[in-house]
mmCIF file of C-alpha atoms in Angstrom:
data_model
loop_
_atom_site.group_PDB
_atom_site.id
_atom_site.type_symbol
_atom_site.label_atom_id
_atom_site.label_comp_id
_atom_site.label_asym_id
_atom_site.label_seq_id
_atom_site.Cartn_x
_atom_site.Cartn_y
_atom_site.Cartn_z
ATOM 1 C CA MET R 88 -20.214 27.935 -30.854
ATOM 2 C CA LYS R 89 -19.926 27.799 -27.052
ATOM 3 C CA ASN R 90 -22.189 24.762 -26.924
ATOM 4 C CA THR R 91 -20.099 22.983 -29.563
ATOM 5 C CA LYS R 92 -16.918 23.527 -27.535
ATOM 6 C CA LEU R 93 -18.667 22.289 -24.406
ATOM 7 C CA ILE R 94 -19.951 19.172 -26.180
ATOM 8 C CA LEU R 95 -16.502 18.463 -27.633
ATOM 9 C CA ALA R 96 -14.947 18.879 -24.180
ATOM 10 C CA ILE R 97 -17.443 16.444 -22.654
ATOM 11 C CA ILE R 98 -16.857 13.903 -25.427
ATOM 12 C CA ALA R 99 -13.087 14.264 -25.085
ATOM 13 C CA ALA R 100 -13.365 13.762 -21.326
ATOM 14 C CA GLY R 101 -15.496 10.677 -21.858
ATOM 15 C CA LEU R 102 -13.036 9.222 -24.335
ATOM 16 C CA ALA R 103 -10.044 9.983 -22.106
ATOM 17 C CA THR R 104 -11.464 8.087 -19.147
ATOM 18 C CA PRO R 105 -11.341 4.564 -20.692
ATOM 19 C CA ALA R 106 -7.838 5.222 -22.014
ATOM 20 C CA ALA R 107 -6.674 6.251 -18.562
ATOM 21 C CA ALA R 108 -8.269 3.164 -17.033
ATOM 22 C CA ALA R 109 -6.578 0.900 -19.564
ATOM 23 C CA LYS R 110 -3.162 2.454 -18.853
ATOM 24 C CA LYS R 111 -0.788 -0.064 -17.358
ATOM 25 C CA GLY R 112 2.238 0.683 -15.279
ATOM 26 C CA PRO R 113 3.495 0.844 -11.736
ATOM 27 C CA LEU R 114 1.064 1.857 -9.030
ATOM 28 C CA PRO R 115 1.710 5.373 -7.705
ATOM 29 C CA VAL R 116 3.340 5.833 -4.306
ATOM 30 C CA SER R 117 2.587 8.756 -1.993
ATOM 31 C CA GLU R 118 5.576 10.648 -0.677
ATOM 32 C CA ILE R 119 5.277 10.502 3.111
ATOM 33 C CA LYS R 120 7.512 12.642 5.294
ATOM 34 C CA ARG R 121 7.235 12.728 9.049
ATOM 35 C CA ALA R 122 9.322 12.847 12.207
ATOM 36 C CA LYS R 123 8.244 9.603 13.880
ATOM 37 C CA PRO R 124 9.073 6.196 12.389
ATOM 38 C CA VAL R 125 6.444 3.921 10.879
ATOM 39 C CA ASP R 126 4.994 1.489 13.413
ATOM 40 C CA PHE R 127 4.699 -1.910 11.728
ATOM 41 C CA GLN R 128 2.057 -3.295 14.078
ATOM 42 C CA SER R 129 -0.374 -0.372 13.987
ATOM 43 C CA GLU R 130 0.209 1.052 10.502
ATOM 44 C CA ILE R 131 1.421 -1.714 8.150
ATOM 45 C CA LEU R 132 0.021 -4.927 9.629
ATOM 46 C CA PRO R 133 -3.683 -3.939 9.326
ATOM 47 C CA PHE R 134 -3.611 -3.624 5.531
ATOM 48 C CA LEU R 135 -1.292 -6.625 5.175
ATOM 49 C CA ARG R 136 -3.943 -8.616 7.088
ATOM 50 C CA ALA R 137 -6.648 -7.392 4.723
ATOM 51 C CA ASN R 138 -4.731 -7.976 1.493
ATOM 52 C CA CYS R 139 -1.737 -10.279 1.957
ATOM 53 C CA LEU R 140 -1.873 -12.575 4.976
ATOM 54 C CA ALA R 141 -4.542 -14.893 3.584
ATOM 55 C CA CYS R 142 -1.844 -16.326 1.310
ATOM 56 C CA HIS R 143 1.410 -15.308 3.031
ATOM 57 C CA ASN R 144 1.110 -16.515 6.631
ATOM 58 C CA ALA R 145 2.793 -19.108 8.827
ATOM 59 C CA ARG R 146 0.366 -21.905 7.911
ATOM 60 C CA ASP R 147 -0.060 -21.187 4.204
ATOM 61 C CA ALA R 148 3.063 -19.377 3.015
ATOM 62 C CA ASP R 149 2.676 -19.121 -0.762
ATOM 63 C CA GLY R 150 6.160 -18.935 -2.217
ATOM 64 C CA GLU R 151 7.381 -19.748 1.292
ATOM 65 C CA LEU R 152 6.891 -16.062 2.144
ATOM 66 C CA ASN R 153 5.401 -15.137 5.509
ATOM 67 C CA LEU R 154 4.422 -11.459 5.893
ATOM 68 C CA GLU R 155 3.168 -11.629 9.497
ATOM 69 C CA THR R 156 6.137 -9.984 11.238
ATOM 70 C CA PRO R 157 9.199 -7.953 10.269
ATOM 71 C CA SER R 158 11.455 -10.893 11.193
ATOM 72 C CA THR R 159 9.576 -13.332 8.927
ATOM 73 C CA ILE R 160 9.555 -10.746 6.132
ATOM 74 C CA ALA R 161 13.332 -10.370 6.523
ATOM 75 C CA LYS R 162 13.774 -14.131 6.015
ATOM 76 C CA GLY R 163 12.203 -13.860 2.567
ATOM 77 C CA GLY R 164 10.768 -16.718 0.566
ATOM 78 C CA GLU R 165 11.651 -19.261 -2.087
ATOM 79 C CA SER R 166 12.852 -16.501 -4.435
ATOM 80 C CA GLY R 167 15.181 -15.056 -1.785
ATOM 81 C CA VAL R 168 15.161 -11.905 0.286
ATOM 82 C CA VAL R 169 12.185 -9.664 -0.497
ATOM 83 C CA VAL R 170 13.150 -6.592 1.528
ATOM 84 C CA VAL R 171 16.436 -4.692 1.429
ATOM 85 C CA PRO R 172 16.342 -2.681 4.684
ATOM 86 C CA GLY R 173 17.106 0.953 3.961
ATOM 87 C CA ASN R 174 16.414 0.683 0.225
ATOM 88 C CA ALA R 175 12.797 0.217 -0.833
ATOM 89 C CA ASP R 176 13.596 0.714 -4.516
ATOM 90 C CA LYS R 177 15.778 -2.425 -4.521
ATOM 91 C CA SER R 178 13.265 -4.456 -2.512
ATOM 92 C CA GLN R 179 11.505 -7.216 -4.402
ATOM 93 C CA LEU R 180 8.405 -6.714 -2.238
ATOM 94 C CA MET R 181 7.953 -3.156 -3.538
ATOM 95 C CA ARG R 182 8.366 -4.261 -7.153
ATOM 96 C CA HIS R 183 5.616 -6.879 -6.755
ATOM 97 C CA ILE R 184 3.093 -4.779 -4.807
ATOM 98 C CA ARG R 185 3.640 -1.739 -7.075
ATOM 99 C CA GLN R 186 3.043 -4.117 -9.997
ATOM 100 C CA ILE R 187 6.368 -3.415 -11.673
ATOM 101 C CA GLU R 188 7.489 -7.050 -11.696
ATOM 102 C CA LYS R 189 5.391 -10.198 -12.081
ATOM 103 C CA PRO R 190 3.771 -11.868 -10.261
ATOM 104 C CA PHE R 191 1.750 -8.759 -9.412
ATOM 105 C CA MET R 192 0.516 -8.703 -5.822
ATOM 106 C CA PRO R 193 -2.170 -9.127 -4.868
ATOM 107 C CA PRO R 194 -3.153 -11.286 -7.837
ATOM 108 C CA ARG R 195 -6.158 -10.067 -9.811
ATOM 109 C CA ARG R 196 -8.110 -13.202 -8.936
ATOM 110 C CA ASN R 197 -7.526 -14.189 -5.323
ATOM 111 C CA LYS R 198 -9.422 -16.102 -2.674
ATOM 112 C CA VAL R 199 -10.104 -13.149 -0.358
ATOM 113 C CA SER R 200 -10.849 -10.370 -2.859
ATOM 114 C CA ALA R 201 -7.681 -8.525 -1.877
ATOM 115 C CA LYS R 202 -7.331 -5.127 -3.518
ATOM 116 C CA LYS R 203 -4.331 -3.283 -4.920
ATOM 117 C CA LEU R 204 -2.671 -1.193 -2.239
ATOM 118 C CA THR R 205 -3.427 2.531 -2.195
ATOM 119 C CA PRO R 206 -0.706 5.122 -2.856
ATOM 120 C CA ARG R 207 -0.681 5.963 0.877
ATOM 121 C CA GLN R 208 -0.270 2.298 1.873
ATOM 122 C CA LEU R 209 2.536 1.911 -0.663
ATOM 123 C CA GLY R 210 4.120 5.087 0.715
ATOM 124 C CA LEU R 211 3.992 3.700 4.256
ATOM 125 C CA ILE R 212 5.637 0.436 3.184
ATOM 126 C CA ARG R 213 8.305 2.343 1.248
ATOM 127 C CA LEU R 214 9.013 4.565 4.258
ATOM 128 C CA TRP R 215 9.074 1.539 6.604
ATOM 129 C CA ILE R 216 11.612 -0.252 4.388
ATOM 130 C CA ASP R 217 13.708 2.913 3.974
ATOM 131 C CA GLU R 218 13.728 3.254 7.782
ATOM 132 C CA GLY R 219 15.250 -0.224 8.071
ATOM 133 C CA ALA R 220 12.178 -2.499 8.018
ATOM 134 C CA LYS R 221 12.132 -2.788 11.799
ATOM 135 C CA GLY R 222 9.360 -3.533 14.220
ATOM 136 C CA GLU R 223 7.860 -6.009 16.586
ATOM 137 C CA VAL R 224 4.588 -7.842 16.704
ATOM 138 C CA PRO R 225 4.314 -8.986 20.293
ATOM 139 C CA ARG R 226 2.610 -12.291 20.889
ATOM 140 C CA VAL R 227 -0.196 -11.562 23.269
ATOM 141 C CA SER R 228 -1.536 -14.667 24.890
ATOM 142 C CA GLN R 229 -5.099 -14.376 25.966
ATOM 143 C CA GLU R 230 -5.455 -14.780 29.699
ATOM 144 C CA LEU R 231 -7.880 -17.513 30.651
ATOM 145 C CA ASN R 232 -10.463 -16.476 33.209
ATOM 146 C CA TRP R 233 -11.485 -19.705 34.845
ATOM 147 C CA ARG R 234 -14.905 -19.645 36.436
ATOM 148 C CA PRO R 235 -16.085 -21.974 39.159
ATOM 149 C CA LEU R 236 -18.513 -24.699 38.195
ATOM 150 C CA PRO R 237 -22.110 -23.861 38.997
ATOM 151 C CA ALA R 238 -23.475 -25.421 42.181
ATOM 152 C CA ALA R 239 -26.329 -27.010 40.230
ATOM 153 C CA LEU R 240 -23.859 -29.066 38.256
ATOM 154 C CA THR R 241 -23.337 -32.360 40.027
ATOM 155 C CA PRO R 242 -21.138 -34.768 38.131
ATOM 156 C CA ILE R 243 -22.082 -38.409 38.002
ATOM 157 C CA TYR R 244 -19.300 -40.922 38.316
ATOM 158 C CA THR R 245 -20.194 -44.304 36.878
ATOM 159 C CA THR R 246 -18.570 -47.438 35.731
ATOM 160 C CA ALA R 247 -20.029 -49.728 33.152
ATOM 161 C CA ILE R 248 -19.078 -53.377 33.520
ATOM 162 C CA SER R 249 -20.105 -55.928 30.978
#
């Protein structure tokens, strides 16, 4: 009798797993509460680079949407403003990345194998938008360290006349 119940429980668990996997709906969002504000550059930008910026950057802005900086995100794309600062639930960006509204982002088949965002990542974006969608991504120019030419290098100046 005990073995029968155990076998039935295992079978039921096995049957429940495919049904849960097939379930469609919005992606879950973690509730994140903390005292300090979300830092766009260190917390949001890394997973946007991994999952979004291949298609939504300054050079190749699919849908004319550039997600590289808070200011370019605020400009929106061809379908209008994607972020409503202070209200993540009304932001088009959240509806697309939570897969509530099509086109779902990232697309299932994409050129960089981008993955759906995790509940924590979605929670960070929600919190960032609710905090006003602020931030800076400073442009850091790489300093050039010029080195002197090696002494063994002796240039040859020639002129060819024909």
